Coordinates of C-alpha atoms and ligand atoms in Angstrom, one line a residue:
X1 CA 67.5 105.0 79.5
X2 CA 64.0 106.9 79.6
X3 CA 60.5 106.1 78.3
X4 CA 59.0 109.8 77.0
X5 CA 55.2 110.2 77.2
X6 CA 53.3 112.7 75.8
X7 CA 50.0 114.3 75.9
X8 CA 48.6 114.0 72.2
X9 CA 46.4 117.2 72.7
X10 CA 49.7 119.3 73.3
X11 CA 52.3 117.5 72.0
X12 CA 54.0 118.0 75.5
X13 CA 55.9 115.8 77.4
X14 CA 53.7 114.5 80.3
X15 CA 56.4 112.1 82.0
X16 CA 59.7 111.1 81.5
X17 CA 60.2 107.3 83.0
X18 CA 62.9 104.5 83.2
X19 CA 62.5 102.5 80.1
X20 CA 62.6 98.5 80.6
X21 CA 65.0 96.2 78.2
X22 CA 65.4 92.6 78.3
X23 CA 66.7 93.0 81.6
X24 CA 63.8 94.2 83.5
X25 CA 61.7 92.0 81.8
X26 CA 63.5 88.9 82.5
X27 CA 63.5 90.1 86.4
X28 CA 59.9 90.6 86.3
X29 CA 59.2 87.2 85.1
X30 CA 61.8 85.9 88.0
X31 CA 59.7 87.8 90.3
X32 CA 56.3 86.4 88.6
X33 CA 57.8 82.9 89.2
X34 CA 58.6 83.2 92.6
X35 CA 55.0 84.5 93.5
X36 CA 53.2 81.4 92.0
X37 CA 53.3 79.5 94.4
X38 CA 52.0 81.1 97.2
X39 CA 49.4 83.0 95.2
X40 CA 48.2 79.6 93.3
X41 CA 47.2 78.4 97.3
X42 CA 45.3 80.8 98.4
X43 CA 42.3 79.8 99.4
X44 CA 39.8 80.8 97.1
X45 CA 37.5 82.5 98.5
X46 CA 40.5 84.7 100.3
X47 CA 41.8 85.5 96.5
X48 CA 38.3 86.5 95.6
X49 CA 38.4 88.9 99.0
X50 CA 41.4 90.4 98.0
X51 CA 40.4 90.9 93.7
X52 CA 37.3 92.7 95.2
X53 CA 39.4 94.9 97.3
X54 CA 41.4 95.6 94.3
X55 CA 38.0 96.9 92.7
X56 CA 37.2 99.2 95.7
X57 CA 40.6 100.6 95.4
X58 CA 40.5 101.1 91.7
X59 CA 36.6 102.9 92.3
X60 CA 38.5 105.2 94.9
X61 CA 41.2 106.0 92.2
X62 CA 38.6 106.4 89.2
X63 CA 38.9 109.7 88.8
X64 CA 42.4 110.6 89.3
X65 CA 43.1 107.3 86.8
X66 CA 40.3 108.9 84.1
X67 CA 42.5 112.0 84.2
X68 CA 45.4 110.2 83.2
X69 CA 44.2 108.4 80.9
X70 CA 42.1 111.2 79.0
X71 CA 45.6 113.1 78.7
X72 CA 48.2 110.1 78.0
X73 CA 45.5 108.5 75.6
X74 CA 44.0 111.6 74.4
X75 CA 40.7 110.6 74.9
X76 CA 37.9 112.4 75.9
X77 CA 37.3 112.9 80.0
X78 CA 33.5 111.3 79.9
X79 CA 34.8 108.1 78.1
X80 CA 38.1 108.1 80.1
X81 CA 35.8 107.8 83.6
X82 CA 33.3 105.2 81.2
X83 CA 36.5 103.0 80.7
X84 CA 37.8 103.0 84.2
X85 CA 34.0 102.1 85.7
X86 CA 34.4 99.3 83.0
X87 CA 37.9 98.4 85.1
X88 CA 36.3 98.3 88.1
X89 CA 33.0 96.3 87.2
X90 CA 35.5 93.3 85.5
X91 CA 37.6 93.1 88.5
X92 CA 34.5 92.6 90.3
X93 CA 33.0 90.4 88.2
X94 CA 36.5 87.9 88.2
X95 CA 36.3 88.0 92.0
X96 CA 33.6 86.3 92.0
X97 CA 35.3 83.7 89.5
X98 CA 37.9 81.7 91.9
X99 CA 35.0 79.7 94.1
X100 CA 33.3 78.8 90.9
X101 CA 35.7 77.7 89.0
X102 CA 33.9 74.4 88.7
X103 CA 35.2 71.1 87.1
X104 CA 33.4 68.0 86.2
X105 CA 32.8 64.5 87.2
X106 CA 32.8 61.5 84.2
X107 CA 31.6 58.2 84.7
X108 CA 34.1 55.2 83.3
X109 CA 35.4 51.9 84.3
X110 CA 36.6 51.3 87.6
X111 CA 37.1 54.6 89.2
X112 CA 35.8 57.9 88.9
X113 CA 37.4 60.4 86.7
X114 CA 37.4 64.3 87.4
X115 CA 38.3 67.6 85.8
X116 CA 40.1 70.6 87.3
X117 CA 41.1 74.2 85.8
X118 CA 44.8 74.6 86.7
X119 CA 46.9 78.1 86.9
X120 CA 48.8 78.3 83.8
X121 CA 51.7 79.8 86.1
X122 CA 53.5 83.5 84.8
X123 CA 51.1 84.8 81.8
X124 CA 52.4 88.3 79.9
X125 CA 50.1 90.6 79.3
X126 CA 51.0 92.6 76.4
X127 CA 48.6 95.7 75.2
X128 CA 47.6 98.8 73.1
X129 CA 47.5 102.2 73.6
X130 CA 43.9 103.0 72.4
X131 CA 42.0 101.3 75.6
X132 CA 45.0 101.5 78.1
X133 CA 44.2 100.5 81.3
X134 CA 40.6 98.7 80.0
X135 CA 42.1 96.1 77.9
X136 CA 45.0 95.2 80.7
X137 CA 41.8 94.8 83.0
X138 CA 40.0 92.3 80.2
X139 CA 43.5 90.3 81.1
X140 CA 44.5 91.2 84.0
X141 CA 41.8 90.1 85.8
X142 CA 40.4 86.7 85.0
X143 CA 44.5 86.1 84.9
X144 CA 44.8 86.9 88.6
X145 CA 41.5 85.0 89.2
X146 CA 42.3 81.5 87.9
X147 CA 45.7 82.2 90.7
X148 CA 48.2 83.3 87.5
X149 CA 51.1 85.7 88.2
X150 CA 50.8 88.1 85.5
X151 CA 53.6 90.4 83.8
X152 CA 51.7 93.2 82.0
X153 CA 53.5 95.3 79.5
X154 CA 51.4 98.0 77.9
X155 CA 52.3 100.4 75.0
X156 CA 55.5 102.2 75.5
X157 CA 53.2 105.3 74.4
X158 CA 50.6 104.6 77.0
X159 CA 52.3 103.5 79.7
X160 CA 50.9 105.6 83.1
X161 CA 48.1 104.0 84.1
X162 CA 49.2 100.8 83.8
X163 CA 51.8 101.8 86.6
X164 CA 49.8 103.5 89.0
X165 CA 47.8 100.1 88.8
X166 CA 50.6 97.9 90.0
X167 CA 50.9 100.8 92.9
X168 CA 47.5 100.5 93.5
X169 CA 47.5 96.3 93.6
X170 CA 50.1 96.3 96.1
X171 CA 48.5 98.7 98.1
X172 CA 45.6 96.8 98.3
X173 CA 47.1 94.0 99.3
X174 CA 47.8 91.8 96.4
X175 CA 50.9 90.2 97.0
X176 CA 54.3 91.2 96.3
X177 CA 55.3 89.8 93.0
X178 CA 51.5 88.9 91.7
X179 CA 51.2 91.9 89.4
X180 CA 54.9 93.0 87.4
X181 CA 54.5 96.0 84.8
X182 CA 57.5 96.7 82.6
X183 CA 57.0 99.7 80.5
X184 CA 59.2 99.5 77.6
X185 CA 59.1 98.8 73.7
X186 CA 57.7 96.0 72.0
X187 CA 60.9 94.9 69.8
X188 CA 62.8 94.4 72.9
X189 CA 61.1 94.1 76.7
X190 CA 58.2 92.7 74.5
X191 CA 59.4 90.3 72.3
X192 CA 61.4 89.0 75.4
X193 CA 58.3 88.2 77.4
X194 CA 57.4 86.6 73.9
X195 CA 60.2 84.3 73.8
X196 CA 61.3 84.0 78.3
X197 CA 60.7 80.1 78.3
X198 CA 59.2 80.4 82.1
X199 CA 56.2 82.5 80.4
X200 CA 53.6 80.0 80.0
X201 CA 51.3 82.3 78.1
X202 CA 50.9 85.6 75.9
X203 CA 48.0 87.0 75.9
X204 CA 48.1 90.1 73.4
X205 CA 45.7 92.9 72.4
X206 CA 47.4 94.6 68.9
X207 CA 48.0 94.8 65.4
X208 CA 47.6 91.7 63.3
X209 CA 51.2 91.9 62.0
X210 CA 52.3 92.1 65.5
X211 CA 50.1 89.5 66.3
X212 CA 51.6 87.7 63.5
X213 CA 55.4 87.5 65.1
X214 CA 54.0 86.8 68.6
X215 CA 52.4 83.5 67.4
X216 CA 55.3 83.0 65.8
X217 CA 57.8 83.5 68.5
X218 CA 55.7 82.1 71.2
X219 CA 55.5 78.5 68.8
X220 CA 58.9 78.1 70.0
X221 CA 58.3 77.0 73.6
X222 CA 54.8 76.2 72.6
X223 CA 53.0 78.9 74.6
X224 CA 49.6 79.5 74.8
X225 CA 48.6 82.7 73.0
X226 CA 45.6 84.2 72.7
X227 CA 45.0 87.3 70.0
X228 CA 42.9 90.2 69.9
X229 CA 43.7 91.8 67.0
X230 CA 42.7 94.5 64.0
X231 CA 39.3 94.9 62.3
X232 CA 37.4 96.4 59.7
X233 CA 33.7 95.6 60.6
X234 CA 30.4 96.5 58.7
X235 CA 27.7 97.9 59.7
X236 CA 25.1 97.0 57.9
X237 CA 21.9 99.6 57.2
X238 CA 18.9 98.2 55.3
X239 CA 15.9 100.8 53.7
X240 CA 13.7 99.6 56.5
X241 CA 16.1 100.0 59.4
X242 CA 14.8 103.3 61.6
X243 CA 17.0 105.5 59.6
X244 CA 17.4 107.9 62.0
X245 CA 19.0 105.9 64.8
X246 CA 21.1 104.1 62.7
X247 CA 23.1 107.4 61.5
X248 CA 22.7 108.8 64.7
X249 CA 24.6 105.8 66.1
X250 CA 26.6 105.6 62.9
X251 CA 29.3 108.4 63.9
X252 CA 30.1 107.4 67.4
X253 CA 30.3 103.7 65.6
X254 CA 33.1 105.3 63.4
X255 CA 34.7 108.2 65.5
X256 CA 34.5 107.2 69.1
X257 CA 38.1 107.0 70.4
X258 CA 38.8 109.1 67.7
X259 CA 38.7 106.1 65.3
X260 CA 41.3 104.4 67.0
X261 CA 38.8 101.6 68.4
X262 CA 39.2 97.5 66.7
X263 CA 35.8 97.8 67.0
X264 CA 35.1 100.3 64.8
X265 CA 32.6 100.2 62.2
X266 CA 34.3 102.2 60.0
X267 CA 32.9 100.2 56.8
X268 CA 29.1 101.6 56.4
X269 CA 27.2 99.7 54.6
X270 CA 23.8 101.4 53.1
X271 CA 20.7 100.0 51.2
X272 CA 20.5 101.9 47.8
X273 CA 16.9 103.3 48.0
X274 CA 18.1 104.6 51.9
X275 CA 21.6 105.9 51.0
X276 CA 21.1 109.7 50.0
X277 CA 18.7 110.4 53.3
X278 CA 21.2 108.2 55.4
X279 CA 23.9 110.3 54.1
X280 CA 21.9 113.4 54.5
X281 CA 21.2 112.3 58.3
X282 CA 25.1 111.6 58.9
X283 CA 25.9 114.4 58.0
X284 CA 24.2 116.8 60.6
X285 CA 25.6 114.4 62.9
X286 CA 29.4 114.2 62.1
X287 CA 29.4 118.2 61.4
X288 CA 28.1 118.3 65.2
X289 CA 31.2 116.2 66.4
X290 CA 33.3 118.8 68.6
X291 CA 36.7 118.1 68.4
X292 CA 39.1 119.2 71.3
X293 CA 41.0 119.6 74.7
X294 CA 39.8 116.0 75.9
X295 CA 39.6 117.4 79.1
X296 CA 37.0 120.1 78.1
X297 CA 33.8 118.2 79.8
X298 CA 31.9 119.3 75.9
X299 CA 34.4 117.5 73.9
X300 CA 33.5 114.5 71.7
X301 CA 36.5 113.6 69.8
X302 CA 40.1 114.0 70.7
X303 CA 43.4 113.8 68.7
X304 CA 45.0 111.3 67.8
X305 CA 47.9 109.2 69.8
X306 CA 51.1 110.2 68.1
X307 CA 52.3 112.4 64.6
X308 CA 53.1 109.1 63.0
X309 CA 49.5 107.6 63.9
X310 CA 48.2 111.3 61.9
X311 CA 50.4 110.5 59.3
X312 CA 49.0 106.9 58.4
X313 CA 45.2 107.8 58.6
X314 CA 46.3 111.0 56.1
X315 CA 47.4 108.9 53.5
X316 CA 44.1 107.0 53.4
X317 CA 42.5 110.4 52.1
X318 CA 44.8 112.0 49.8
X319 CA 43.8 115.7 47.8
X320 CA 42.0 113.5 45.2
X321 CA 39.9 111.7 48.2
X322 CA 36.1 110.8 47.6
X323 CA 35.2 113.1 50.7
X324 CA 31.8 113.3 51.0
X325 CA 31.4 114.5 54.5
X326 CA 34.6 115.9 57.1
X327 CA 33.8 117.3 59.7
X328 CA 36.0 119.9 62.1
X329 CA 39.3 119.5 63.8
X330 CA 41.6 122.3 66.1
X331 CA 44.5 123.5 64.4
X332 CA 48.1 124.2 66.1
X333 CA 49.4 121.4 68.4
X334 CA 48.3 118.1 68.8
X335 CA 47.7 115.6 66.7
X336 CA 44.4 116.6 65.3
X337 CA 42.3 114.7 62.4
X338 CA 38.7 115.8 61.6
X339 CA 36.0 113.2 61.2
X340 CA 35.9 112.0 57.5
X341 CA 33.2 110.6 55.7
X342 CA 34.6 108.6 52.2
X343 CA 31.6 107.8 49.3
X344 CA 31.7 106.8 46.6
X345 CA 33.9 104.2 47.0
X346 CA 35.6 101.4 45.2
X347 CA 35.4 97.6 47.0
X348 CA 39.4 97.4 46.0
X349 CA 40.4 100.6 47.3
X350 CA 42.8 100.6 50.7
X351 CA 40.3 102.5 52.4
X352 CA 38.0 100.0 52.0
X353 CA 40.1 97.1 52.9
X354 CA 42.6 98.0 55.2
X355 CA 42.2 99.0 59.0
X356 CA 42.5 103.0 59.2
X357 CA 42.3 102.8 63.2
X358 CA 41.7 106.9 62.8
X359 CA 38.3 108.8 62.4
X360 CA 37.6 108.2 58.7
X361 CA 34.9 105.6 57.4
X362 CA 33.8 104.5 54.0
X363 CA 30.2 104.3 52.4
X364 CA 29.4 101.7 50.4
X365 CA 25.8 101.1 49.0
X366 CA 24.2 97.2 48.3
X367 CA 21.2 96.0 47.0
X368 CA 20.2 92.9 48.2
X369 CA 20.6 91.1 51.5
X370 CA 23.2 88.7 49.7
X371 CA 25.3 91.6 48.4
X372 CA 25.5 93.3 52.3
X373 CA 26.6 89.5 53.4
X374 CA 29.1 89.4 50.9
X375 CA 30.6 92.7 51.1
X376 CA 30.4 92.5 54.7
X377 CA 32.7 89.1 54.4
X378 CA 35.1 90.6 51.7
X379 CA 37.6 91.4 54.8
X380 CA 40.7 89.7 56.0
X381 CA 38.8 90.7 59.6
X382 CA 36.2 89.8 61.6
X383 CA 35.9 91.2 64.9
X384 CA 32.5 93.3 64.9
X385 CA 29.9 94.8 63.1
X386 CA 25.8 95.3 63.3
X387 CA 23.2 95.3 61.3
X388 CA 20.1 97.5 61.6
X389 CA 16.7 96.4 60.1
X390 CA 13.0 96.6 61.1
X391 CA 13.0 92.4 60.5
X392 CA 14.1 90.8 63.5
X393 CA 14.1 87.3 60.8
X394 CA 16.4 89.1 58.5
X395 CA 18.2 90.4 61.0
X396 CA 19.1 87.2 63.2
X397 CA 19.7 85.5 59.2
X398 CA 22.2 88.4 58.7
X399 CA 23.6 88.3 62.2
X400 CA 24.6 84.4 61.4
X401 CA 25.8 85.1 58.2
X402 CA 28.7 87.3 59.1
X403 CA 32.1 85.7 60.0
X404 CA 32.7 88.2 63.0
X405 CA 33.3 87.6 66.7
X406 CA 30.8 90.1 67.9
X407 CA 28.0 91.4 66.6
X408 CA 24.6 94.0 67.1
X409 CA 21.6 94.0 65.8
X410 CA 19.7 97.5 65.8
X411 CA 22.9 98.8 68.4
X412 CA 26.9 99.5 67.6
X413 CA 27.8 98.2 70.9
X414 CA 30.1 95.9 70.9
X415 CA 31.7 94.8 74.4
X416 CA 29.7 94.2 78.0
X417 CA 31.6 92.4 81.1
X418 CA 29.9 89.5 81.0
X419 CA 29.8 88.6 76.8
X420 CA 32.4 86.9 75.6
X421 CA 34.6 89.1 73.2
X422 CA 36.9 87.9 70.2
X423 CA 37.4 87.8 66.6
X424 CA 37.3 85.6 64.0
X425 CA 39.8 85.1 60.9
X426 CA 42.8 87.2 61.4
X427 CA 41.1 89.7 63.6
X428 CA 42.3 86.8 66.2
X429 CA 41.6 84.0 68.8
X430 CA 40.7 83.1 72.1
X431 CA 38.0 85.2 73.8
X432 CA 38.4 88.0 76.6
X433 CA 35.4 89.0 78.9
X434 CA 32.2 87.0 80.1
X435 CA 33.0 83.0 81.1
X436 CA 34.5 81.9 78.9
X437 CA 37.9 83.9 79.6
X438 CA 39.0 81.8 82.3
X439 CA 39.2 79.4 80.2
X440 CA 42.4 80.9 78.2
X441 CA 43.8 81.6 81.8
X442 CA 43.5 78.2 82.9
X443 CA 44.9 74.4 81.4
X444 CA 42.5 71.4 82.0
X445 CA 43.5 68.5 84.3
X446 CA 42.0 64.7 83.7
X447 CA 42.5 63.0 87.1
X448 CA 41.6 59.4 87.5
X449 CA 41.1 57.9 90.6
X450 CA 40.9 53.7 90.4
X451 CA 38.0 53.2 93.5
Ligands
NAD1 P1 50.9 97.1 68.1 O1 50.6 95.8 67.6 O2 51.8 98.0 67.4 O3 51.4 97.1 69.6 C1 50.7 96.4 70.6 C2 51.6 96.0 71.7 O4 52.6 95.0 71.2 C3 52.4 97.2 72.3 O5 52.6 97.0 73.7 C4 53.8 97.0 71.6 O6 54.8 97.5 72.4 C5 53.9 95.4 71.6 N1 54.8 94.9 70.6 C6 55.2 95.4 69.4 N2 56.0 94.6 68.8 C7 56.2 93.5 69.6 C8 57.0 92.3 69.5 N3 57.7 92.1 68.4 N4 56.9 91.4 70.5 C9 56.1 91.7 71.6 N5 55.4 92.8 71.7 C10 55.4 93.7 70.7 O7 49.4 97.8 68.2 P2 49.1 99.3 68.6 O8 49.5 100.2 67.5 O9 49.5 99.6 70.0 O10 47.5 99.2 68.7 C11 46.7 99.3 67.5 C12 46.3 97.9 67.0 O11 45.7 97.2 68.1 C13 45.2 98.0 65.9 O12 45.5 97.1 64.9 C14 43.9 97.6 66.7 O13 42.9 97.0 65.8 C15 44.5 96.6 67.6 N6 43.5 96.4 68.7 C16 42.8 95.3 68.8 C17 41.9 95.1 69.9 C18 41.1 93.8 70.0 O14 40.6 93.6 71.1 N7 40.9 93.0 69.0 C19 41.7 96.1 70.8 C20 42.5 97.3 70.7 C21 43.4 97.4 69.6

């Protein structure tokens, strides 16, 4: 059985490749398993030697992995090279993570007591097709660092990159059953990495109802899990914000990865008095979005991942759509959608409340501080968002305010190596990036020794 991949610009088949089952997910766990051991003892200053070799091979293979990427994905060739630097700087920054991963001492009775971060043992990896090879890294990394043997499967659409990085491990000398990829759907090779009772952890970048099942499935042997899942975050303009960056940032916000980003604040959020010059000002910029080949050097937007993907972010704007501002798209093949701007609005309707994950955001305008808050809050999500003021009080108050795992202030940024990254509500749990991931790769030991 084959795995067909396509290039979203063309429609065209890019690879054909075996497709794993059950089967070759159960055999990379057996291999995952017998590679603990050896991997959990090496010294760790050795393990950090050979994670920052991994990085110098991955910065030798940037490019040639950014052109991969930009045509499986269908991503733009500048973000594609952005993403894999971002690989490259988190595998460095986890080598640095096995000599410090530091435990404590406690004073009690009798004896001294300690604390040590152990190796969970085989963790699977199981990941998206919007930020291929990036999100494995957010996992793959601090997994490999804490001494885990990791079996990563990505997205059966999305699936190249991650398998020239396995090459690419092995090459540079991380052991022989360290890193497994099994490239194969999610109902099957997925949900049996989900279920393999010698998997000590999930740790899953996807949809929330996928998200949903995993927790579910991996209850039954009590994994750990950890879930980065969808969103639907604000960004929040007041009148006295500078205008003009905020709607300058505003499109990139909404349309970077062609929409398809969790991050996305595709849910604007405008002060009345500011709304008709903000809208006037996002304009110029969306109409100025070029949408093409993502390997054109010029191009800003790409097409989406798949026909079906199209399909879903078209019924969110039907004929009788509130457009208010759409911007350009290629025609023929490829899964085009042009940047789409929705206001006036209703707080109930689906574009409003549900996750689009394509290029086409909603207006909504508030009145008061309160209202943003509130309408900001009126989501099942909570991964992102930003607000953009003048008043660094109101902005720090609003900042608080919102139940989201990341947020900006007077920027749409929303993920940095070293900052913890994570939602709140059913946008998730557990953190990825900064510190505190090791913490989701690791289980903490009490020792007590009677002195
Ligand atoms: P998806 O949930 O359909 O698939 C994600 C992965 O799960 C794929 O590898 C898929 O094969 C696998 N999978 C599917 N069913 C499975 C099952 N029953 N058992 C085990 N694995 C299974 O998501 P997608 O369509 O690839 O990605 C889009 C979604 O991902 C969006 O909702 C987006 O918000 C979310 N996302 C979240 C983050 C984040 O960090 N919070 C980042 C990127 C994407």
């Amino acid at each position: 059985m084959t795995l067909t991949v396509r290039e979203p610009a063309t429609e065209e088949v890019l690879a054909q490749i075996p497709r794993a089952g059950v089967e070759e997910a159960d055999a990379a766990v057996a291999r995952a398993k017998a590679a603990f051991p050896a991997w959990r003892a090496v010294a760790p200053a050795d393990r950090a030697r050979l994670l920052y070799g991994l990085a110098d091979a991955l910065a030798a293979a940037r490019e040639d992995l950014a052109q991969l990427e930009a045509r499986n994905a269908g991503k733009p060739i500048g973000d594609a090279r952005g993403e894999m630097g971002m690989v490259v700087d988190t595998f460095r920054y986890y080598a640095g993570a096995p000599e410090r991963t530091l435990g404590d001492t406690i004073p009690v009775a009798g004896g001294v007591a300690m604390t040590f971060r152990e190796p969970l043992g085989v963790v699977a990896l199981i990941t998206p097709w919007n930020f291929p090879l990036t999100i494995a890294a957010w996992k793959l990394a601090p997994a490999l660092a804490a001494g885990n043997t990791v079996v990563l499967k990505p997205a059966e659409l999305t699936p190249l990159t991650a398998l020239q990085f396995e090459r690419i491990a092995l090459e540079a000398g991380i052991p022989e059953g360290v890193v497994n990829v099994v490239a194969g759907p999610g109902s099957t090779c997925g949900a049996r990495l989900v279920e393999h009772p010698d998997v000590a952890k999930v740790a899953f970048t996807g949809s929330t109802e996928v998200g949903r099942a995993i927790a579910a499935g991996a209850a039954q042997t009590i994994k750990r899990v950890t879930l980065e899942l969808g969103g639907k975050s604000a960004n929040i303009v007041f009148a006295d914000a500078d205008l003009a960056a905020a709607a300058a940032a505003a499109g990139p916000a909404a349309f970077g990865n062609a929409g398809q980003d969790c991050c996305a604040r595709s849910r604007i959020l405008v002060e009345r008095p500011a709304l008709d010059a903000f809208m006037d000002a996002l304009e110029e910029h969306v109409e100025a979005i070029r949408v093409g080949d993502p390997l054109d050097e010029a191009t800003d937007m790409g097409p989406l991942i798949s026909a079906g993907q199209r399909e879903t972010v078209a019924s969110f704007v039907p004929d009788d759509a509130p457009v208010a501002i759409r911007g350009t798209a290629p025609e023929g093949a490829g899964y085009w959608f042009p940047p789409t701007v929705l206001c006036p609005v209703d707080p109930g309707d689906r574009a409003v409340r549900e996750e689009i994950f394509g290029p086409v955001a909603v207006v909504v305008g508030f009145r008061s501080e309160a209202e943003a808050v509130a309408l900001a809050n009126d989501t099942i999500y909570g991964l992102s968002g930003s607000v953009w003021t003048r008043d660094g009080a109101k902005a720090l108050r609003v900042a608080r305010a919102v139940d989201t795992g990341v947020l900006s202030i007077n920027s749409n940024t929303s993920v940095r190596v070293a900052t913890p990254f994570g939602g709140f509500k059913q946008s998730g749990y557990g953190r990825e990036l900064g510190p505190h991931a090791l913490d989701a790769y690791t289980e903490l030991k009490s020792v007590y020794y009677a002195t």
